Each structure stands twice: as structure tokens, then as C-alpha cells.
Coordinates of C-alpha atoms and ligand atoms in Angstrom, one line a residue:
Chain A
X1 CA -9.9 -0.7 -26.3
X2 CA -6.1 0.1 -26.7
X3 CA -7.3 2.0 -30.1
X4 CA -9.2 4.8 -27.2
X5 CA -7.4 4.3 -24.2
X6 CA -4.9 7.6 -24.4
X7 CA -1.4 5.7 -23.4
X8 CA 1.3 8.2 -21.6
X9 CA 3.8 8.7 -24.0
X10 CA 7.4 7.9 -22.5
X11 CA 10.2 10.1 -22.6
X12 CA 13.5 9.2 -23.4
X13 CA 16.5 9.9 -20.4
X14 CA 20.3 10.4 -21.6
X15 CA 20.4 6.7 -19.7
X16 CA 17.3 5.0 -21.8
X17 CA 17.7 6.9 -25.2
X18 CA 18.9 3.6 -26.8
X19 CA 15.8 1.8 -24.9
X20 CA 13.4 3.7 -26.9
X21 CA 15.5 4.2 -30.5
X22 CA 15.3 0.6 -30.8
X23 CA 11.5 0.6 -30.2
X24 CA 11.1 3.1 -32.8
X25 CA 12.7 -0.3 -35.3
X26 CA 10.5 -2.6 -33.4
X27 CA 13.0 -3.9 -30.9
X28 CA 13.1 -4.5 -27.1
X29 CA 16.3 -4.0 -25.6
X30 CA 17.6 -5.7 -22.1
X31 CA 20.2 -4.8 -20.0
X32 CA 23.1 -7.4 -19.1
X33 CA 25.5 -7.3 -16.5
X34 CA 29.3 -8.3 -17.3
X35 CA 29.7 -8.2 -14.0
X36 CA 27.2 -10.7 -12.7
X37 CA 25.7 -12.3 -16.2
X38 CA 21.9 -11.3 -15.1
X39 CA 19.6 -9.9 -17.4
X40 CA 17.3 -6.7 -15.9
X41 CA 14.3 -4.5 -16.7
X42 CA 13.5 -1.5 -17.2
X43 CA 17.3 -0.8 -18.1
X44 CA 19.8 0.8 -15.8
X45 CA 23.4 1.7 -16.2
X46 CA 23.9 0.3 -12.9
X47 CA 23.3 -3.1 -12.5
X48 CA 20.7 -3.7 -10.0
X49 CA 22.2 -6.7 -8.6
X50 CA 25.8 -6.5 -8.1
X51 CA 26.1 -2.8 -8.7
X52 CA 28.6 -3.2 -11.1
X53 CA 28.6 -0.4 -14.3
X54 CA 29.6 -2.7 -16.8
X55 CA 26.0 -3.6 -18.5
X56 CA 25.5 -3.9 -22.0
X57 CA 22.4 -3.9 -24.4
X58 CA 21.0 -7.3 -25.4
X59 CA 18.2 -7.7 -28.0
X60 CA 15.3 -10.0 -26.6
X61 CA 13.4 -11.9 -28.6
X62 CA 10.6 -10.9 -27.2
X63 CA 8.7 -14.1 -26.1
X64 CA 7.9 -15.1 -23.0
X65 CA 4.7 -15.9 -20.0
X66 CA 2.7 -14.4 -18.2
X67 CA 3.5 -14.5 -14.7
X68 CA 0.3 -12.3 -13.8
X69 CA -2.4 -10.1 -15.1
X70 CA -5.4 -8.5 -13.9
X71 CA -8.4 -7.3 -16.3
X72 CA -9.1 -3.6 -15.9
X73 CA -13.0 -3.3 -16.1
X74 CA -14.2 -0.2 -14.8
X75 CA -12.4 1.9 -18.0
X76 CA -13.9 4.5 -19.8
X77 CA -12.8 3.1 -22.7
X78 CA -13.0 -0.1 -22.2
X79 CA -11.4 -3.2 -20.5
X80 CA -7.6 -3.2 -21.1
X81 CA -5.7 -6.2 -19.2
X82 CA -2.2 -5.3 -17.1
X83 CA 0.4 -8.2 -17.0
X84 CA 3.7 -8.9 -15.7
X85 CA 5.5 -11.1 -18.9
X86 CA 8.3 -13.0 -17.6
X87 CA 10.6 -13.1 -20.8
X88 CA 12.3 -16.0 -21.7
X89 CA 15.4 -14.5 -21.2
X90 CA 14.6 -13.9 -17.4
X91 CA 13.1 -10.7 -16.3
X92 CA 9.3 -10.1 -15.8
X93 CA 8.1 -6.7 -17.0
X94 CA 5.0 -4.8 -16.3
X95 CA 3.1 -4.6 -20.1
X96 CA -0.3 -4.6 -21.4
X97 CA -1.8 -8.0 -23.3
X98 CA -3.9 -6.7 -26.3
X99 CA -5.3 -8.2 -29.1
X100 CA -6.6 -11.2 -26.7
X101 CA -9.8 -12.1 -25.4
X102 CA -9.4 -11.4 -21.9
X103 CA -11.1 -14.3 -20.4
X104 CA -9.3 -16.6 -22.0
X105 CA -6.4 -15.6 -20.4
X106 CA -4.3 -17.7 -18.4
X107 CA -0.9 -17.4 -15.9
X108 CA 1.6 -19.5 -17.6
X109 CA 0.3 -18.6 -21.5
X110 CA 2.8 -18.1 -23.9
X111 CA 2.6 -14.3 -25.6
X112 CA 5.0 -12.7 -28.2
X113 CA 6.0 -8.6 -28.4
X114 CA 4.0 -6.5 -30.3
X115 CA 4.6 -2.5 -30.5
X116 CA 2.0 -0.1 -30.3
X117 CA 2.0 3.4 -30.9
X118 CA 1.8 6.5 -28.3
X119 CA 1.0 8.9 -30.7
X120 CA 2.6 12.1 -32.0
X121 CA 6.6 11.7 -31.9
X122 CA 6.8 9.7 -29.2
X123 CA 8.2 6.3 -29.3
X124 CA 5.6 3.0 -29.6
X125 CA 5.7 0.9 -26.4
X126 CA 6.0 -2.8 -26.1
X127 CA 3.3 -4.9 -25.2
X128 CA 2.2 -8.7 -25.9
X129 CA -0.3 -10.4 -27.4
X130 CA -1.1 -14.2 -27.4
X131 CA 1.1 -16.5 -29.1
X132 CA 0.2 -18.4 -32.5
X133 CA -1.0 -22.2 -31.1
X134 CA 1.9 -24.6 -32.1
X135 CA -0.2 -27.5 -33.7
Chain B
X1 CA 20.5 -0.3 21.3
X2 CA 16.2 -0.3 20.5
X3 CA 13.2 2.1 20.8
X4 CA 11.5 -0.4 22.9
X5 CA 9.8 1.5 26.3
X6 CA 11.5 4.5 24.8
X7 CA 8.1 6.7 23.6
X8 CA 4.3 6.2 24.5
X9 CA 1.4 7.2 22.1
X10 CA -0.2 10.4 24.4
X11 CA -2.9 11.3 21.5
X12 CA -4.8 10.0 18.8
X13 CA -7.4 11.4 16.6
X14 CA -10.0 10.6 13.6
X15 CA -11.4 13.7 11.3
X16 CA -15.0 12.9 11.7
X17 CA -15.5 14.0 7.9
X18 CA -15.4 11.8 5.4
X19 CA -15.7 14.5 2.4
X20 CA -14.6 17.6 2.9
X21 CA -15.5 20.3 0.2
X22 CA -15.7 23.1 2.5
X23 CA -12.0 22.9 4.0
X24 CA -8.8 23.6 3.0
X25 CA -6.1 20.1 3.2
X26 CA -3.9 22.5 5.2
X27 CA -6.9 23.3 7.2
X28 CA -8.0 19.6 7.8
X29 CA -4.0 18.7 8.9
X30 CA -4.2 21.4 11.0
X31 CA -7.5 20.2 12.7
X32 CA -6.3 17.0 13.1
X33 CA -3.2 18.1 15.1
X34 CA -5.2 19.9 17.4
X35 CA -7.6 16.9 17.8
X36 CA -4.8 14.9 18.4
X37 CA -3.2 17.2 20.9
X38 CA -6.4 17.6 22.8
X39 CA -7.0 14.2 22.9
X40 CA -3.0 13.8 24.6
X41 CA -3.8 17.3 27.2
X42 CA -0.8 19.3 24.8
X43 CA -0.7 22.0 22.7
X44 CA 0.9 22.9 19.5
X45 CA 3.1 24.9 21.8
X46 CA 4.6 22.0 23.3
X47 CA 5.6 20.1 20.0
X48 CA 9.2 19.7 18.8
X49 CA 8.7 17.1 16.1
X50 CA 6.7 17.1 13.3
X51 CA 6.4 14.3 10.7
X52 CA 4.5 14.3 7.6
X53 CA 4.3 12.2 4.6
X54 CA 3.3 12.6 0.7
X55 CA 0.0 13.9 1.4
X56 CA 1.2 17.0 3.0
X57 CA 0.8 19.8 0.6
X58 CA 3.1 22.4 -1.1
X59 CA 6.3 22.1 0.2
X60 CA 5.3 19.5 2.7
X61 CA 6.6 19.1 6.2
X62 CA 8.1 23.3 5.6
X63 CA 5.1 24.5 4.5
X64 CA 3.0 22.1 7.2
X65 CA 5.2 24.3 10.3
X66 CA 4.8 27.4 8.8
X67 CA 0.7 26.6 8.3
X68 CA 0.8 25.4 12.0
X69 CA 3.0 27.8 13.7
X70 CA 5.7 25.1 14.8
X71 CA 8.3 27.2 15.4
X72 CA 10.1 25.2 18.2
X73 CA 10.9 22.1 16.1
X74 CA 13.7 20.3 17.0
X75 CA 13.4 17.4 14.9
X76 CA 11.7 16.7 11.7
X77 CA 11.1 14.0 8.9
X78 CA 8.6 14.0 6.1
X79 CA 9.2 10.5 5.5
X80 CA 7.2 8.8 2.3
X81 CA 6.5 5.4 1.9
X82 CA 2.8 5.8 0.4
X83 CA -0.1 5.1 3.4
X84 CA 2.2 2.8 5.0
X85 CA 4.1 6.3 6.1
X86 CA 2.2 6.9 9.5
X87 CA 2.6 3.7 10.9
X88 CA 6.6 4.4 10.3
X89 CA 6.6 7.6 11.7
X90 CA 5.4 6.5 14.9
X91 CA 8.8 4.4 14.6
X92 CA 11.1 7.3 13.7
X93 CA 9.3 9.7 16.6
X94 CA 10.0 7.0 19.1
X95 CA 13.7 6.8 17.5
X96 CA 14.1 10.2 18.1
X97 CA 12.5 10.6 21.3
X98 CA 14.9 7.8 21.8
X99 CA 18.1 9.7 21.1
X100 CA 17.1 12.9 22.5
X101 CA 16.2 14.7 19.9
X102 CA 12.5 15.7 20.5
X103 CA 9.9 14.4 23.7
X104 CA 6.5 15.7 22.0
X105 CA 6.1 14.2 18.3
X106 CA 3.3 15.2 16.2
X107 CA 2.6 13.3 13.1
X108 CA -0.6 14.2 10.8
X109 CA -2.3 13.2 7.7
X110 CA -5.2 14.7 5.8
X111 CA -6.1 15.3 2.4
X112 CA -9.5 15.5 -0.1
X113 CA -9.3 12.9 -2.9
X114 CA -13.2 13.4 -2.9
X115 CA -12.8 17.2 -3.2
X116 CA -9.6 18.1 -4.9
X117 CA -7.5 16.6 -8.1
X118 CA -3.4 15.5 -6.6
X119 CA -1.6 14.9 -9.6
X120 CA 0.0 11.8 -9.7
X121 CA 2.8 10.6 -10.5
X122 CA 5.7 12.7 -9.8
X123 CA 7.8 13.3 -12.7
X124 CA 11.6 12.1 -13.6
X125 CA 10.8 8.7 -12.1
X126 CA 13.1 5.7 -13.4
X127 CA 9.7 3.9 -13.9
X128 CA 7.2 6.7 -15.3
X129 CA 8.5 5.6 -18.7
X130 CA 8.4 2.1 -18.8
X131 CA 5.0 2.0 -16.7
X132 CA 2.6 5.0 -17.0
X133 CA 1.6 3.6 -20.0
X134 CA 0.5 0.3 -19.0
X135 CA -2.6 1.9 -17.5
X136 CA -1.5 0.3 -13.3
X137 CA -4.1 1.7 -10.9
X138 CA -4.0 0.5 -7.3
X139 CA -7.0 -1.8 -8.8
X140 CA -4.9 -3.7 -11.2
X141 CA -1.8 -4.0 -9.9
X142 CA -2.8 -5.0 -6.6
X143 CA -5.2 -7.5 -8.6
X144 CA -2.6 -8.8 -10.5
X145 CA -1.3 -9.6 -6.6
X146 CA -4.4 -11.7 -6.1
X147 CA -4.2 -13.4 -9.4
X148 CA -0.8 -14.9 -8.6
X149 CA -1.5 -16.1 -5.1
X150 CA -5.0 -17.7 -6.3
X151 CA -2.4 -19.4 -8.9
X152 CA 0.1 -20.5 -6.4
X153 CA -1.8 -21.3 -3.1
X154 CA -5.4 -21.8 -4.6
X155 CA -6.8 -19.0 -2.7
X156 CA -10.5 -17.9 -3.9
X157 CA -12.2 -15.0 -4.3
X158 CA -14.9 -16.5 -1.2
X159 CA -12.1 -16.9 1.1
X160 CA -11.1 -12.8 0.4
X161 CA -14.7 -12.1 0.5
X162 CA -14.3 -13.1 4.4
X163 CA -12.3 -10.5 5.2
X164 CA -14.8 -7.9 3.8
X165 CA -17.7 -9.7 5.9
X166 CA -15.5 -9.0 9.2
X167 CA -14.8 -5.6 8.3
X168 CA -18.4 -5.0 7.6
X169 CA -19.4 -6.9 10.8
X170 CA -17.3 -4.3 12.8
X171 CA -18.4 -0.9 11.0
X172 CA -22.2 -1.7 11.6
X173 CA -20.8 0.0 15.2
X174 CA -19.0 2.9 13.8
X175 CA -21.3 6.0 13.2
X176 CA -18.4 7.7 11.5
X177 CA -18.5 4.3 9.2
X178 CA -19.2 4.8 5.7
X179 CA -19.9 1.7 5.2
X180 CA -22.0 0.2 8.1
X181 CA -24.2 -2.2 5.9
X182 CA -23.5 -5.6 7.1
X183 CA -22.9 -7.8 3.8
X184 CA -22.2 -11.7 3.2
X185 CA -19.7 -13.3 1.7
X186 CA -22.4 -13.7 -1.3
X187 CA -22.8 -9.8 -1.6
X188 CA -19.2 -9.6 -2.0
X189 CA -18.9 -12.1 -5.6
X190 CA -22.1 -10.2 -6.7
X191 CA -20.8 -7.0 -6.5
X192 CA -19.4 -6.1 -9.6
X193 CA -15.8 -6.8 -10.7
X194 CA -13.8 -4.0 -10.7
X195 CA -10.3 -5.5 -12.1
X196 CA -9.6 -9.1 -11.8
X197 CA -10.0 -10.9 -9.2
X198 CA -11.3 -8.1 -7.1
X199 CA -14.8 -6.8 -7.0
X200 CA -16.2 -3.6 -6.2
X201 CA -16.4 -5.1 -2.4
X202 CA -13.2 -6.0 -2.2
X203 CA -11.8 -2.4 -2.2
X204 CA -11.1 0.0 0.3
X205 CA -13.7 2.9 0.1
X206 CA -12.6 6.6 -1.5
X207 CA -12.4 9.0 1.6
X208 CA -11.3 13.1 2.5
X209 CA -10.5 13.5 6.1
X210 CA -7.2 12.6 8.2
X211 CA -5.8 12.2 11.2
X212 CA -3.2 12.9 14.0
X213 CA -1.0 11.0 16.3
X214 CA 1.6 12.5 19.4
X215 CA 3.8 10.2 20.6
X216 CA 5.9 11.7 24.1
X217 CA 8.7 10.4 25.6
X218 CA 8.1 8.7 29.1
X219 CA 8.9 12.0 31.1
X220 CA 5.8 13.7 29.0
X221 CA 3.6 10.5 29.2
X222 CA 4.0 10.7 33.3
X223 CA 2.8 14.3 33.6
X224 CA -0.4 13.5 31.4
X225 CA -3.5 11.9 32.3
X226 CA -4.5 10.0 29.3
X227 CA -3.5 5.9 29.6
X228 CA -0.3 5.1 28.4
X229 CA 0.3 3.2 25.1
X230 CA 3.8 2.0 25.4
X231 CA 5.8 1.3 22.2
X232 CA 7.1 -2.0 22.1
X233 CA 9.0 -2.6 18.5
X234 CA 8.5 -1.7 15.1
X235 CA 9.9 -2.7 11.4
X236 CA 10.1 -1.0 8.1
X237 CA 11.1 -2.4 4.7
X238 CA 10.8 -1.8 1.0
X239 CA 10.5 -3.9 -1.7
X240 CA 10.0 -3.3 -5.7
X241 CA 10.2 -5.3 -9.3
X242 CA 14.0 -6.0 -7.8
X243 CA 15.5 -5.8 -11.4
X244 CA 12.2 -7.9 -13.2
X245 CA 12.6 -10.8 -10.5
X246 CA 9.0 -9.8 -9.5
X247 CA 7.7 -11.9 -6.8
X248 CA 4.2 -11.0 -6.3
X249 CA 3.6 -14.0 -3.5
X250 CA 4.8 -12.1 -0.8
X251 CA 4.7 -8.1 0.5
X252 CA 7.8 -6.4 2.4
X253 CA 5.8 -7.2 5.5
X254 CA 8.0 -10.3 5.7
X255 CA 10.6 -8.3 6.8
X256 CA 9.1 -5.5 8.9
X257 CA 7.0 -8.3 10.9
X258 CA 9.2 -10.6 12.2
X259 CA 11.7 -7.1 12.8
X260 CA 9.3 -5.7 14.7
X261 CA 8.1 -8.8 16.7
X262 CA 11.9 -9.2 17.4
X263 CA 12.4 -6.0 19.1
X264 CA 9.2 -6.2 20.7
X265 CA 10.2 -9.5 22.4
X266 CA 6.5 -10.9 21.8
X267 CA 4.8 -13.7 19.0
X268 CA 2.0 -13.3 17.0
X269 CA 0.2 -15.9 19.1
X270 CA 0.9 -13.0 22.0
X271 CA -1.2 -10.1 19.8
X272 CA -4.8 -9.7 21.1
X273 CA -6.0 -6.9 18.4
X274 CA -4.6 -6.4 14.7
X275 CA -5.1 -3.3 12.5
X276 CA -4.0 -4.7 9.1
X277 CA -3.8 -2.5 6.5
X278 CA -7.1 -3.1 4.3
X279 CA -6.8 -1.2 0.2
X280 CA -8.0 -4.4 -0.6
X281 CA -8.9 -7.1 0.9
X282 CA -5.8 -9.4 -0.6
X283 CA -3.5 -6.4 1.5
X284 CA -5.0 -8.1 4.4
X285 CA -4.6 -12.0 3.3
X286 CA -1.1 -11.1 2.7
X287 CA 0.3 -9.4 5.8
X288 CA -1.7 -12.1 8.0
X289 CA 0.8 -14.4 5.9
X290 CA 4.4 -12.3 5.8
X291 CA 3.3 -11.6 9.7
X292 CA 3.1 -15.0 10.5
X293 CA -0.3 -15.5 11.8
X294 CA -0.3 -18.4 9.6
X295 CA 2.2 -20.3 7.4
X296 CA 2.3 -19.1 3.5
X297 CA -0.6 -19.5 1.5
X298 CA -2.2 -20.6 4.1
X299 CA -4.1 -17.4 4.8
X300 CA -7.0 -17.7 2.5
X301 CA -7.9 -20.8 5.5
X302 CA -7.4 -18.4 8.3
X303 CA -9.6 -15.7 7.6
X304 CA -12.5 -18.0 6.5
X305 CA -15.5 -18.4 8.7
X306 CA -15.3 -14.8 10.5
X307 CA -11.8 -15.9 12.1
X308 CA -11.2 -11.9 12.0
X309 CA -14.4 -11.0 13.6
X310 CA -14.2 -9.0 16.7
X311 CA -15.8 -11.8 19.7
X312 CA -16.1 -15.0 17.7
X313 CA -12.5 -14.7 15.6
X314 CA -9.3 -15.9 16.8
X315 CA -7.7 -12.2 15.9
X316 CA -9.8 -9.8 15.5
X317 CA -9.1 -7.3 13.2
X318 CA -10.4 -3.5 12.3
X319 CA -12.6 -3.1 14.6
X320 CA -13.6 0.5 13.3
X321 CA -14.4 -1.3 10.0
X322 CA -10.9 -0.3 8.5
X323 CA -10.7 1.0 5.2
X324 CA -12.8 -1.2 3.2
X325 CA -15.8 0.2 5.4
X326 CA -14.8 2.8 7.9
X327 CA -12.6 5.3 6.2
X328 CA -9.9 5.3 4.2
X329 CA -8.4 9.1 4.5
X330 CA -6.5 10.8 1.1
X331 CA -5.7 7.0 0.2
X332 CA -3.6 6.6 2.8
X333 CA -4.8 4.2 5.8
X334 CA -1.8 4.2 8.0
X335 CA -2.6 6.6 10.3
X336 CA -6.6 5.2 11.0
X337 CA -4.6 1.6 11.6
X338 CA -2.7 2.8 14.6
X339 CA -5.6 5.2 16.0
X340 CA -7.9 2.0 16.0
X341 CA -5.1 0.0 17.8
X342 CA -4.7 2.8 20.1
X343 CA -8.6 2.8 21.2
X344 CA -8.5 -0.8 21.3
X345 CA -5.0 -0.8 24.3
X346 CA -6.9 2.4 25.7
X347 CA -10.5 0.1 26.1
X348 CA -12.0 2.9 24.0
X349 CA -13.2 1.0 21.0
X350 CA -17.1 0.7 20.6
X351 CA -18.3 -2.2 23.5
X352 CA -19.3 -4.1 20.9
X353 CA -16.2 -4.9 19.0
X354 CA -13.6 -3.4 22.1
X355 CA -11.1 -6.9 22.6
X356 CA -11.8 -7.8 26.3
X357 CA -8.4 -6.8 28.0
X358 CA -6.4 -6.0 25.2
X359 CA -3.0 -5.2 26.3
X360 CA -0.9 -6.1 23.0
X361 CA -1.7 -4.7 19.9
X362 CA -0.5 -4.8 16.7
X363 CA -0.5 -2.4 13.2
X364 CA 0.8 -2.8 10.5
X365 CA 0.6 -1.4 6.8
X366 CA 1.4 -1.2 2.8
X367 CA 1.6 1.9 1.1
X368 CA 2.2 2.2 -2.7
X369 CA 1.2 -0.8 -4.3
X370 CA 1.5 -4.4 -3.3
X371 CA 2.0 -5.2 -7.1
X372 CA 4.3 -2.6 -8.5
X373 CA 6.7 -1.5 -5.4
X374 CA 5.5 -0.8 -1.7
X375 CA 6.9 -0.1 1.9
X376 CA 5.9 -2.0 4.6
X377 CA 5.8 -0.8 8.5
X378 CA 4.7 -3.0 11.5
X379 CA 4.4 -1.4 15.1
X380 CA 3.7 -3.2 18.3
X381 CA 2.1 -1.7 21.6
X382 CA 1.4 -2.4 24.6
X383 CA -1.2 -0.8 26.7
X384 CA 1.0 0.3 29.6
X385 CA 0.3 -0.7 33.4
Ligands
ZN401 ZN1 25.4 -7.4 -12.1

């Protein structure tokens, strides 16, 4: 599955270098606006909202729910699931869901971050799997 | 100040081929034109605007004149908003015939996803590294579309099969179609799932070919004998992950609709014939909703029981049998929306599925992906008296 599926391998900009140095340690990075207060993704040094330069680096914690998702079936290698995660800190990102049984997926379920590797030097990419059951 | 009256559509033409391994995609753009220019009584020689979108190949709208021979262009505009484009060029020609700046607007499409690898996507893209990864196809992402409204309006996978079924209905007509099969809503949930929730049979087909459009300004139209198709309003709009405040329950057709029924000075009770832009068949479900034909989330309702079918259906819809059976040219199904709409105000649509006087017509379109980011473009038109 996401073992065989070849994953593009991002390349870093002068704007997202930090973006993807903090991957490399296992972190996902936000942006903030001063200006405004809202959170956004994928990073900017504008803020998309109120266009205001001042935005600043904020370490999620990398939980959040899926908002949607749609099971890939027709692969080559295999079924891989696309999602949008809405983290808890706000924005809902475009990610993969791996390590889950796809049908027992569900809008609303809570998943945490998990990086996975692009291969060669490039940096790993964040994606979620299902969240332990509180019991 | 509005385009409104301003521009008429003179010409409108469909490349019969639906894969095309022998031609060149200059060659099939090309051929289209001069369909298209036939079909008006104009030649190449009489063309001062050329549009073209993302399709167009090497350097496209330059290298599209050169290829052609346009070498009395006064105006030109390779807008690209994915297959939506076409639908928006019409817009910009009649904007331009409008102001002046051209009176005989060609606007083509063609390319050979059958017959020829594009590379895809363009590189230095903002997103590229934050989403090539994730693996979004137009399958996926607009799935993931269809997931959420299912969710939030409990729309099901029968009620999208209806909009198959019509299309179907329509291309048993269409010897072009290729698709012309009849099939049931049952034929649709059995087909097999292709990404969730959309099976194989809710997907537009894979097809080469093209096609052309001239749109004149009302000096032109008067000296030609084809009938008049007036342009009545149109609306364009974007809309992407707007920072990660993705809202996947509604398209940017909300915007271009009611833009476009405002200039046009008409409702959507008014419009006798749709072409709705049909990747998939939740593309459909969701203009007939940001349009207004019915209230939110309602649409699932509204296109159940054949309500799109050409005869028995309150609005009838693709009456060539759209993209998910007629033809669905380079991925891009703009341009085959408005030439349908065109036959359909000109009384040239097969007898079976023509709307009996159809004087206001509608088209409208999504191009890039309903689930990722997309422009929207609605055009009305009225066949003129
Ligand atoms: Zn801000």
C-alpha cells in the first residue's frame, strides 16, 4: 500500500524550508497570523486572510478529524485513502490516512500525525492514522 | 455597463473522433476551427480573436496563431481555468466584442489524452509540495466531494446514479456517443467502485477530439445566415482550500450562477435546456444546487426519477449524452457544454431529445477539481428572434 505507492517527493522553497526541516524532526508546522490570529495551511508568508506579513510558525499537535476522504481503488499498488484532516487547531489539510482499514473509516473520526518517508533525501510527509480508542 | 445583446454565437463544432492516434493536437485544434468557421459561413481570414486554454500546446495561444495563420488578431486571451475555460471564453469574447476590440472570436479546444502522455502538474506550484504526494486524482478528490455532501445532506449513491441514467437515456441518440448503452440506476452501483463513493459509472468517459466556437458581434451575426444565438449573461469565479477552511459542500458555481442569471435578467425556472458540466456525476448534483434549481442539499431529490431526462424531466440536461456518455474531449468538457446548448437554441439537437421551443439555454461548468480548487463559469443564451 503506502510501502509501493512511489510518493512525489516535496521540494523545499526559500518560503517553506522551515516547513519541511521540522518534518525531518517529526513535526508539523502551521502558520499564524499576528495580524488576524487565524491559523493556515499549507504555510504562506502572506497571510491568506487579511494579507498581513506578520505570520509566525506554530507547532501543531497534530490531532485532529477527518472532514472527508475518499478510498482510491483502482491503484496499481493498491488502495490508498485521500482525506482532508481538519486539525484541532483549525485548518483542514489534504493528507493520506494509512495504517487503517479503509472501510472502517468514518467523517468525524479522530486520527493523530504520523510521518512517512519519500525516499532518498527528501523530507518524510505528514499523514494520519486512526487514533488509539480512549476506553 | 454588461455584455448582454453585445455578441451572438455564429459557429459551433464537435470533432467527430473520439481517439485520435493518427493526428497531430495542433492539427485537431486546427480542424476544429475550421469546422467551427464553416459551420458560422467565416473563414480563418476573418478572425481577430483567438482564445485558447491549457490544452493548447507549446507555447499555447502564440504558437496556436502561428499553427493557424492568424495573423490579423486584434485581441487575444489564453485564459485557464481547467475545462471550465471554454464556457469563460465565450464571456471574455463577448466582453471584447463588447468594447471594440475584436467582432469575429474564435475559441478552440482539442487534445489526445487517449493518444499522447501531457505532463501534469506544472511545476513551482505553492501546492505541488504539500499535495502531489497525497496521490489526488480527479477520482479522489472529487469523491471526497461526494463523501461530504452524502455526510451533510444524506445524499446516496442511487440518487447520483440518476443522473448517469439521463445522460445515458440521451446518448442512445448520439452516433458520435461513446457511450450509447442505456443503463439503470442498478447498472450504475454494480459497476465497480472506482474511488469512494463513485463507481466506474459515475465518471465522465476518457476522450481525444475537441472542438470550436465563433462568437461575432451583432454587425457580423446580421450578414450571416446561420440562426442567431444571442448572449444573454455570464459569471466566472474561483474558489480553492481558502487557507485550510475547505468547504467541500458547495462549488464556485454559487457565485458564477446567480452572476450570470443577474446580467441575464432571467430565473432558473425561466431555462428550458441545461448543459451542466458532467466529470462526475456529483459535478452535476452540485451546480443543479449552487445554480439554484433547487435549495442546498436538496439536489440528490431533484435529479431522482429521470427529472433530467430530455421529454419526461422538468430540465432536461445533456442531451448529447454529456461527458459521462457522449464525449469528454482532452478532459476538458467546457467547450461540448456550450456546443450542445447551442444545437438545442438552434432546434438542431437529435428529434428525440431536441427541447420543444427552446429559446433559453443555459451552460455552465467546473474545471480543475471540485475537491482541491476549481473555476466555475455559467453562460446564458437566448436563441435570438
Ligand atoms: Zn491574517
Amino acid at each position: 500500500m503506502n510501502e509501493t505507492r512511489k510518493l512525489a517527493q516535496p521540494e523545499a522553497t526559500p518560503e517553506t524550508q522551515p516547513f519541511w526541516d521540522a518534518a525531518r524532526e517529526g513535526k508539523l508546522l502551521i502558520k499564524r497570523c499576528g495580524g488576524c490570529g487565524e491559523a493556515h495551511y499549507p504555510p504562506r508568508a502572506i497571510c491568506p486572510f487579511c494579507h498581513s506579513a506578520d505570520t509566525a510558525w506554530e507547532k501543531s499537535k497534530g490531532a485532529g478529524s477527518v472532514y472527508s476522504f475518499s478510498i482510491m481503488r483502482r491503484s496499481p499498488t493498491g488502495p490508498y485513502t485521500i482525506a482532508y484532516v481538519q486539525l484541532d487547531e483549525g485548518p483542514r489539510m489534504l493528507t493520506n490516512i494509512i495504517d487503517a482499514d479503509p472501510d472502517s473509516l468514518a467523517i468525524g473520526g479522530r486520527v493523530c500525525l504520523t510521518f512517512t518517508e519519500t525516499g532518498g533525501d527528501a523530507p518524510p510527509v505528514p499523514m494520519f492514522r486512526p487514533a488509539p480508542q480512549a476506553s | 455597463m454588461s455584455i448582454k445583446g453585445k455578441a451572438y454565437i455564429a459557429g459551433a463544432f464537435e470533432h467527430p473522433l473520439r481517439k485520435a492516434p493518427d493526428v497531430s493536437t495542433p492539427q485537431l485544434h486546427a480542424e476544429c476551427a475550421m469546422g467551427a468557421l464553416a459551420d458560422a459561413g467565416l473563414s480563418l481570414d476573418d478572425v481577430d480573436g483567438y482564445f485558447c486554454s491549457g490544452d493548447a500546446p507549446g507555447f499555447g495561444g502564440l504558437s496556436m496563431a502561428d499553427y493557424l495563420g492568424l495573423t490579423g488578431l486584434s485581441h487575444i486571451d489564453s485564459t485557464e481555468t481547467g475545462g471550465s475555460s471554454y464556457i469563460l471564453h465565450v464571456s471574455h469574447a463577448a466582453q471584447a466584442i463588447a468594447m471594440g476590440k475584436c467582432t469575429v472570436a474564435l475559441i478552440t479546444l482539442a487534445g489526445r489524452p487517449r493518444s499522447e502522455q501531457v505532463r501534469w502538474p506544472r511545476p513551482n506550484s505553492f501546492e505541488g509540495p504539500f499535495e502531489a504526494w497525497c496521490g489526488g486524482s480527479t477520482h479522489n478528490t472529487y469523491g471526497m466531494a461526494a463523501m461530504r455532501h452524502i455526510h451533510e445532506f444524506g445524499t446516496t449513491s442511487e440518487q447520483l446514479a440518476w443522473i448517469k441514467v439521463a445522460a445515458s437515456q440521451h446518448a442512445q441518440y448520439n452516433e458520435h456517443a461513446m457511450l450509447r448503452d442505456v443503463v439503470t440506476v442498478e447498472d450504475v452501483l454494480q459497476s465497480p467502485m472506482i474511488s469512494d463513493p463513485l463507481h466506474r459509472l459515475d465518471c465522465c468517459v476518457v476522450s481525444d477530439g475537441g472542438g470550436a466556437l465563433v462568437v461575432v458581434a451583432p454587425e457580423v451575426m446580421k450578414s450571416l445566415d446561420r440562426p442567431a444565438v444571442k448572449i444573454l449573461g455570464a459569471g466566472e469565479a474561483v474558489k480553492g482550500q481558502n487557507g485550510g477552511k475547505v468547504d467541500l459542500t458547495y462549488s464556485a458555481a454559487a457565485k458564477s450562477g446567480p452572476a450570470a442569471f443577474a446580467e441575464a435578467g432571467v430565473t432558473p425556472a425561466d431555462i428550458k435546456y441545461a448543459s451542466i458540466y458532467d466529470s462526475f456525476t456529483i459535478t452535476v448534483l452540485m451546480q443543479i444546487e449552487d445554480l439554484g434549481f433547487c435549495e442546498k442539499g436538496k439536489g440528490g431529490a431533484f435529479v431522482t426519477d429521470g427529472n433530467l431526462i430530455s421529454g419526461s424531466g422538468k430540465l432536461p440536461f445533456n442531451t448529447d449524452g454529456g461527458g459521462l456518455c457522449n464525449n469528454h474531449p482532452t478532459n476538458r468538457g467546457g467547450m461540448t457544454k456550450v456546443i450542445e446548448a447551442v444545437r438545442q437554441l438552434r432546434g438542431e439537437a437529435h428529434p428525440a431529445v431536441q427541447v420543444p421551443n427552446c429559446d433559453l439555454a443555459l451552460a455552465t461548468g467546473i474545471g480543475g477539481s471540485l475537491g482541491i480548487r476549481h473555476g466555475a463559469a455559467t453562460l446564458i443564451m437566448e436563441r435570438a428572434a
